């Protein structure tokens, strides 16, 4: 671990995307690759970034330089949709969404009534994020307010920027897991007052999905959003065909699934909707008009058999999108594995996902989806210093492949196709090294 000193200096190979773009074809122009670079951070923020030659004179002798000559340093990965209480239930067999929720998910989430249990899993969860190079996430907790306390307390240990919230759910779930319109409002309000903007923590109003909230509860969620416009809204949308049909039955007066959320004031620039696999044209338009964001969750959409998300449409319709692991319906914490599946999901639709576009979605694009691109997502001066050191040759097979990489884009694509947590050599949060892999297989 690095010392607690306020200044950190990192030397190595850096790669990031400098700016938000409006079309995928523009990403290449924004790629910034510095083969021998230097990054200086002070009090958690980036104060200098450029080539080692130009920057080395800014360092005085007392500053220790962490040097990674072989590795690749990229901005920390951003996970725009994940459930921390589902950490222990990855790989639950055989069901699609609605049966999977009843059979596996609800019984698992009941355990989080116990604060000690929630603390234990929250610590494991945060460590797992760091081990996988994820430095910011938008997280579902459970219906229990103490599950939110557990998560923010664990994140604070590392000064990690997390967005999270208590699930609101007052119907179609076991009694132990339901609140009421009134108690959900009161509990969420108390949690906003306690956590939102404390350190790097941010709060998300979190109705699970339209089927598990009464109209009264959605109304209360909208009231909260109106009272606290700078908190987030985080929910699920249009993941599974049976789910969509159920929403149409439950809310016959609304034009579409998204229209339910829109009607209650839950769309907007800080609203993130997980999945959006089967959106209708009018819903795409509403996502665009309200500047709402999508969390694309490829491993989950494949695992639950939900469908193929049309990533290309986000560019066509100008809708913000980030990557989500959606643990525990998703099957990996690692954004490298998530990108591997994202590529295949596009292949099955006849589309290409380039390595630089993948990097974009995992970093600055995810930051934009979370309305945090002024703070996160690349190495621009003034941004918060969250980044990952990647070992491109974590296995013998990877080393063989990397030796044949034609250029940085090809090397990155091979990493995104073959990579996992073995490739995460170190993770830095707010300028401090918070994770370093112990047994790094030396194969090169
Ligand atoms: N829809 C409502 N709840 C959930 C959940 O926990 N996971 C997923 N993937 N979809 C949901
Ligand atoms: Zn989910």
Coordinates of C-alpha atoms in Angstrom, one line a residue, residues 54-423:
X54 CA 7.9 16.9 -19.5
X55 CA 6.6 16.1 -16.0
X56 CA 9.5 14.7 -14.1
X57 CA 10.8 18.2 -13.1
X58 CA 7.6 18.8 -11.3
X59 CA 8.6 16.1 -8.8
X60 CA 10.7 16.9 -5.8
X61 CA 12.9 14.2 -4.3
X62 CA 10.6 13.4 -1.4
X63 CA 7.9 12.1 -3.7
X64 CA 7.9 8.4 -4.3
X65 CA 7.1 7.3 -7.8
X66 CA 5.1 4.1 -8.4
X67 CA 6.5 2.9 -11.7
X68 CA 4.7 0.4 -13.9
X69 CA 6.9 0.0 -17.0
X70 CA 5.1 -2.9 -18.6
X71 CA 1.5 -2.4 -17.5
X72 CA -1.3 -0.3 -18.9
X73 CA -3.0 2.3 -16.7
X74 CA -6.6 3.3 -17.5
X75 CA -9.3 5.2 -15.6
X76 CA -11.1 3.2 -13.0
X77 CA -14.0 1.1 -14.4
X78 CA -17.5 2.3 -13.7
X79 CA -20.3 -0.2 -13.1
X80 CA -23.7 1.5 -13.7
X81 CA -25.8 -1.4 -12.3
X82 CA -25.1 -3.9 -9.6
X83 CA -26.8 -5.5 -6.5
X84 CA -24.5 -5.9 -3.5
X85 CA -26.9 -8.3 -1.6
X86 CA -26.8 -10.7 -4.6
X87 CA -23.0 -11.2 -4.3
X88 CA -23.5 -14.7 -2.9
X89 CA -26.0 -15.9 -5.5
X90 CA -24.2 -15.6 -8.8
X91 CA -24.9 -18.7 -11.0
X92 CA -28.5 -19.6 -9.7
X93 CA -29.7 -22.2 -12.1
X94 CA -32.4 -22.5 -14.6
X95 CA -34.9 -19.6 -14.4
X96 CA -35.7 -16.4 -16.2
X97 CA -36.3 -13.1 -14.5
X98 CA -39.7 -13.4 -12.6
X99 CA -39.1 -17.0 -11.4
X100 CA -35.5 -16.3 -10.6
X101 CA -36.6 -13.4 -8.3
X102 CA -39.0 -15.6 -6.4
X103 CA -36.9 -18.7 -6.3
X104 CA -33.5 -17.3 -5.5
X105 CA -33.3 -13.6 -5.1
X106 CA -36.0 -12.8 -2.5
X107 CA -34.8 -15.5 0.0
X108 CA -31.2 -14.2 -0.4
X109 CA -32.2 -10.6 0.2
X110 CA -34.1 -11.5 3.4
X111 CA -30.9 -12.1 5.2
X112 CA -30.0 -8.4 5.0
X113 CA -32.4 -7.6 7.8
X114 CA -29.4 -8.5 10.0
X115 CA -26.9 -5.6 10.1
X116 CA -24.0 -7.9 10.9
X117 CA -24.7 -10.0 7.9
X118 CA -25.1 -6.9 5.7
X119 CA -21.7 -5.6 7.0
X120 CA -20.0 -8.9 6.2
X121 CA -21.3 -9.0 2.6
X122 CA -20.8 -5.3 2.1
X123 CA -17.1 -5.6 2.9
X124 CA -16.7 -8.6 0.6
X125 CA -18.5 -6.7 -2.1
X126 CA -16.4 -3.6 -1.9
X127 CA -13.2 -5.7 -1.9
X128 CA -14.5 -7.6 -4.9
X129 CA -15.1 -4.3 -6.8
X130 CA -11.5 -3.2 -6.1
X131 CA -10.1 -6.5 -7.1
X132 CA -11.8 -6.1 -10.4
X133 CA -10.7 -2.5 -11.1
X134 CA -14.2 -1.1 -10.5
X135 CA -13.8 2.2 -8.7
X136 CA -17.4 3.6 -8.9
X137 CA -20.7 1.7 -9.0
X138 CA -24.4 2.4 -8.9
X139 CA -25.7 -0.1 -6.4
X140 CA -29.0 -1.7 -5.3
X141 CA -29.2 -2.5 -1.6
X142 CA -32.2 -4.3 -0.1
X143 CA -35.4 -3.0 1.4
X144 CA -33.7 -2.7 4.8
X145 CA -32.2 0.7 5.5
X146 CA -29.4 -1.0 7.5
X147 CA -28.2 -2.6 4.2
X148 CA -27.5 1.0 2.9
X149 CA -25.6 1.9 6.1
X150 CA -23.5 -1.3 5.7
X151 CA -22.6 -0.5 2.1
X152 CA -21.7 3.2 2.6
X153 CA -19.7 2.4 5.7
X154 CA -17.7 -0.2 3.7
X155 CA -17.2 2.2 0.8
X156 CA -16.0 5.0 3.1
X157 CA -13.1 2.8 4.3
X158 CA -11.6 3.3 0.8
X159 CA -13.0 6.8 0.0
X160 CA -14.8 5.2 -2.9
X161 CA -17.4 7.1 -4.9
X162 CA -20.5 4.9 -4.7
X163 CA -24.2 5.7 -5.5
X164 CA -26.6 3.5 -3.7
X165 CA -30.1 3.3 -2.2
X166 CA -32.7 1.3 -0.3
X167 CA -35.1 -0.8 -2.4
X168 CA -38.6 0.5 -2.3
X169 CA -41.0 -2.5 -2.7
X170 CA -44.6 -2.6 -1.3
X171 CA -46.2 -5.5 -3.3
X172 CA -45.6 -8.8 -5.1
X173 CA -42.8 -9.8 -2.8
X174 CA -42.6 -11.8 0.5
X175 CA -43.8 -9.9 3.6
X176 CA -40.4 -9.8 5.2
X177 CA -39.2 -7.8 2.1
X178 CA -41.9 -5.3 1.7
X179 CA -42.2 -1.8 3.0
X180 CA -45.1 0.6 2.5
X181 CA -45.5 3.8 0.4
X182 CA -45.2 5.8 3.6
X183 CA -42.3 3.9 5.3
X184 CA -40.3 3.8 2.0
X185 CA -40.6 7.5 1.7
X186 CA -39.6 8.1 5.3
X187 CA -36.7 5.7 5.3
X188 CA -35.4 6.9 2.0
X189 CA -35.6 10.5 3.1
X190 CA -33.7 9.7 6.3
X191 CA -31.0 7.9 4.3
X192 CA -30.7 10.8 1.8
X193 CA -30.2 13.2 4.8
X194 CA -27.6 10.8 6.3
X195 CA -25.6 9.8 3.2
X196 CA -26.1 11.9 0.1
X197 CA -23.1 14.1 -0.4
X198 CA -21.3 12.8 2.7
X199 CA -17.7 12.3 1.5
X200 CA -18.0 10.7 -1.9
X201 CA -21.3 9.0 -1.2
X202 CA -24.4 9.7 -3.3
X203 CA -27.9 8.5 -2.9
X204 CA -30.3 6.8 -5.4
X205 CA -34.1 6.6 -4.9
X206 CA -34.5 2.9 -5.8
X207 CA -37.9 1.5 -6.6
X208 CA -37.1 -2.2 -7.5
X209 CA -39.2 -2.1 -10.7
X210 CA -42.8 -1.1 -11.5
X211 CA -44.4 -4.5 -10.6
X212 CA -43.2 -4.4 -7.0
X213 CA -44.4 -0.8 -6.3
X214 CA -48.0 0.4 -5.9
X215 CA -49.0 3.6 -7.7
X216 CA -48.9 5.2 -4.3
X217 CA -45.3 4.2 -3.7
X218 CA -44.2 5.4 -7.1
X219 CA -46.0 8.7 -6.3
X220 CA -43.9 9.0 -3.1
X221 CA -40.7 8.2 -5.0
X222 CA -41.5 11.0 -7.4
X223 CA -42.2 13.3 -4.4
X224 CA -38.8 12.5 -3.0
X225 CA -37.1 13.2 -6.4
X226 CA -38.9 16.6 -6.5
X227 CA -37.7 17.4 -3.0
X228 CA -34.1 16.3 -3.7
X229 CA -33.5 17.0 -7.4
X230 CA -29.8 16.1 -7.2
X231 CA -30.3 12.6 -5.9
X232 CA -30.4 9.7 -8.4
X233 CA -33.2 7.4 -9.5
X234 CA -32.2 3.8 -10.1
X235 CA -34.5 1.0 -11.3
X236 CA -35.1 -1.8 -13.8
X237 CA -36.9 -1.3 -17.2
X238 CA -37.9 -3.6 -20.0
X239 CA -35.7 -6.6 -19.3
X240 CA -37.9 -9.5 -20.0
X241 CA -41.0 -10.1 -22.1
X242 CA -43.2 -11.5 -19.3
X243 CA -42.2 -8.6 -17.1
X244 CA -43.3 -6.1 -19.7
X245 CA -46.6 -7.8 -20.2
X246 CA -47.1 -7.8 -16.4
X247 CA -46.5 -4.0 -16.3
X248 CA -49.0 -3.5 -19.0
X249 CA -51.6 -5.4 -16.9
X250 CA -50.8 -3.5 -13.7
X251 CA -50.7 0.0 -15.2
X252 CA -53.2 -0.1 -18.1
X253 CA -53.6 3.6 -18.1
X254 CA -49.9 4.2 -19.0
X255 CA -48.8 4.2 -22.6
X256 CA -45.7 2.0 -22.0
X257 CA -43.4 0.6 -19.3
X258 CA -41.2 3.7 -19.3
X259 CA -44.3 5.9 -19.3
X260 CA -45.1 4.5 -15.8
X261 CA -41.8 5.9 -14.4
X262 CA -42.2 9.1 -16.5
X263 CA -45.7 9.6 -15.2
X264 CA -44.4 9.6 -11.6
X265 CA -41.6 12.1 -12.3
X266 CA -38.8 9.4 -12.2
X267 CA -37.1 10.1 -15.5
X268 CA -34.3 12.7 -15.9
X269 CA -30.6 13.3 -16.2
X270 CA -29.8 11.5 -12.9
X271 CA -32.1 8.5 -13.7
X272 CA -30.6 5.2 -14.6
X273 CA -32.6 2.3 -16.0
X274 CA -31.1 -1.1 -16.0
X275 CA -31.5 -3.4 -19.1
X276 CA -33.9 -1.6 -21.6
X277 CA -33.6 -4.7 -23.9
X278 CA -37.0 -4.4 -25.5
X279 CA -37.8 -0.7 -25.6
X280 CA -40.4 0.6 -28.0
X281 CA -39.7 3.6 -30.3
X282 CA -41.7 6.0 -28.1
X283 CA -39.6 4.8 -25.0
X284 CA -36.3 5.5 -26.8
X285 CA -37.6 8.9 -27.6
X286 CA -38.6 9.5 -24.0
X287 CA -35.2 8.3 -22.8
X288 CA -33.6 10.8 -25.1
X289 CA -36.0 13.7 -24.3
X290 CA -35.6 13.3 -20.6
X291 CA -31.8 12.7 -20.8
X292 CA -32.2 9.4 -18.8
X293 CA -29.5 6.8 -19.0
X294 CA -29.4 3.0 -19.7
X295 CA -27.2 0.4 -17.9
X296 CA -26.3 -2.2 -20.5
X297 CA -25.9 -5.6 -18.6
X298 CA -24.7 -8.2 -21.1
X299 CA -23.7 -11.1 -18.8
X300 CA -27.1 -10.8 -17.0
X301 CA -29.1 -10.4 -20.2
X302 CA -27.5 -13.6 -21.5
X303 CA -27.7 -15.5 -18.3
X304 CA -31.4 -14.9 -17.7
X305 CA -32.1 -15.3 -21.4
X306 CA -33.6 -11.7 -21.4
X307 CA -32.4 -10.8 -24.9
X308 CA -29.9 -8.8 -26.9
X309 CA -29.4 -5.2 -26.1
X310 CA -29.1 -3.0 -29.3
X311 CA -26.1 -0.8 -28.2
X312 CA -26.0 0.8 -31.6
X313 CA -29.4 2.4 -30.9
X314 CA -28.0 4.4 -28.1
X315 CA -25.9 6.3 -30.6
X316 CA -28.7 6.6 -33.1
X317 CA -31.1 7.9 -30.5
X318 CA -28.6 9.9 -28.5
X319 CA -29.3 8.1 -25.2
X320 CA -26.6 7.8 -22.5
X321 CA -25.4 4.3 -21.7
X322 CA -23.0 2.7 -19.3
X323 CA -22.0 -0.9 -18.6
X324 CA -23.6 -2.9 -15.7
X325 CA -22.5 -6.2 -14.3
X326 CA -25.9 -6.7 -12.6
X327 CA -24.5 -9.2 -10.1
X328 CA -26.1 -11.6 -9.2
X329 CA -28.1 -12.1 -12.4
X330 CA -24.8 -11.1 -14.1
X331 CA -22.1 -13.6 -13.9
X332 CA -18.9 -11.5 -13.3
X333 CA -17.8 -8.5 -11.3
X334 CA -15.2 -7.8 -13.9
X335 CA -15.8 -5.2 -16.6
X336 CA -13.3 -7.0 -18.8
X337 CA -15.6 -10.1 -18.8
X338 CA -18.6 -7.8 -19.2
X339 CA -17.0 -6.3 -22.3
X340 CA -16.2 -9.7 -23.7
X341 CA -19.9 -10.6 -23.6
X342 CA -20.9 -7.1 -24.8
X343 CA -18.9 -7.7 -28.0
X344 CA -20.7 -11.0 -28.6
X345 CA -24.1 -9.5 -28.0
X346 CA -23.4 -7.0 -30.8
X347 CA -21.9 -9.7 -33.1
X348 CA -25.2 -11.6 -32.8
X349 CA -27.0 -8.4 -34.1
X350 CA -24.5 -7.9 -36.9
X351 CA -22.8 -4.9 -35.2
X352 CA -19.2 -4.3 -34.1
X353 CA -18.0 -3.1 -30.7
X354 CA -14.5 -1.8 -31.1
X355 CA -12.0 -1.9 -28.3
X356 CA -11.9 1.9 -28.0
X357 CA -15.7 2.1 -27.8
X358 CA -15.6 -0.6 -25.1
X359 CA -13.0 1.5 -23.1
X360 CA -15.3 4.5 -23.6
X361 CA -18.3 2.8 -22.1
X362 CA -16.4 1.3 -19.2
X363 CA -14.9 4.7 -18.3
X364 CA -16.0 8.2 -19.5
X365 CA -19.2 7.0 -21.1
X366 CA -20.2 5.3 -17.8
X367 CA -19.3 8.5 -15.9
X368 CA -21.5 10.5 -18.3
X369 CA -24.4 8.0 -17.7
X370 CA -24.0 8.7 -14.0
X371 CA -23.8 12.4 -14.5
X372 CA -20.3 12.4 -13.1
X373 CA -18.2 13.1 -16.2
X374 CA -17.1 16.4 -14.6
X375 CA -15.4 14.3 -11.8
X376 CA -14.6 10.8 -13.3
X377 CA -13.8 8.9 -16.4
X378 CA -10.4 10.1 -17.6
X379 CA -7.1 11.7 -16.7
X380 CA -8.0 15.3 -17.2
X381 CA -6.6 17.6 -14.6
X382 CA -8.9 18.4 -11.8
X383 CA -10.7 15.0 -12.0
X384 CA -10.8 12.5 -9.1
X385 CA -7.8 10.2 -9.3
X386 CA -9.4 6.7 -9.6
X387 CA -7.5 4.4 -11.9
X388 CA -6.5 0.8 -12.6
X389 CA -3.1 -0.8 -13.4
X390 CA -3.6 -3.6 -15.9
X391 CA -1.3 -6.5 -16.5
X392 CA -1.9 -7.5 -20.1
X393 CA -0.1 -10.8 -19.7
X394 CA -1.7 -12.5 -16.7
X395 CA -1.7 -16.0 -18.2
X396 CA 0.6 -17.9 -20.6
X397 CA -2.1 -17.7 -23.4
X398 CA -2.5 -14.0 -22.9
X399 CA 1.3 -13.4 -23.1
X400 CA 1.4 -15.4 -26.3
X401 CA -1.5 -13.4 -27.8
X402 CA -0.1 -10.0 -26.6
X403 CA 3.3 -10.7 -28.2
X404 CA 1.5 -10.7 -31.5
X405 CA -0.6 -7.6 -30.9
X406 CA -0.3 -5.3 -33.8
X407 CA -1.0 -2.0 -31.9
X408 CA -2.5 -0.7 -28.8
X409 CA -6.1 -1.2 -30.1
X410 CA -5.4 -4.8 -30.9
X411 CA -3.7 -5.3 -27.5
X412 CA -6.8 -3.8 -25.8
X413 CA -9.2 -5.9 -27.7
X414 CA -7.4 -9.1 -26.8
X415 CA -7.4 -7.9 -23.1
X416 CA -11.2 -7.3 -23.3
X417 CA -11.8 -10.7 -24.9
X418 CA -9.6 -12.8 -22.6
X419 CA -9.3 -10.7 -19.4
X420 CA -10.6 -11.1 -15.9
X421 CA -9.5 -10.2 -12.4
X422 CA -6.1 -11.8 -12.9
X423 CA -5.3 -8.8 -15.1

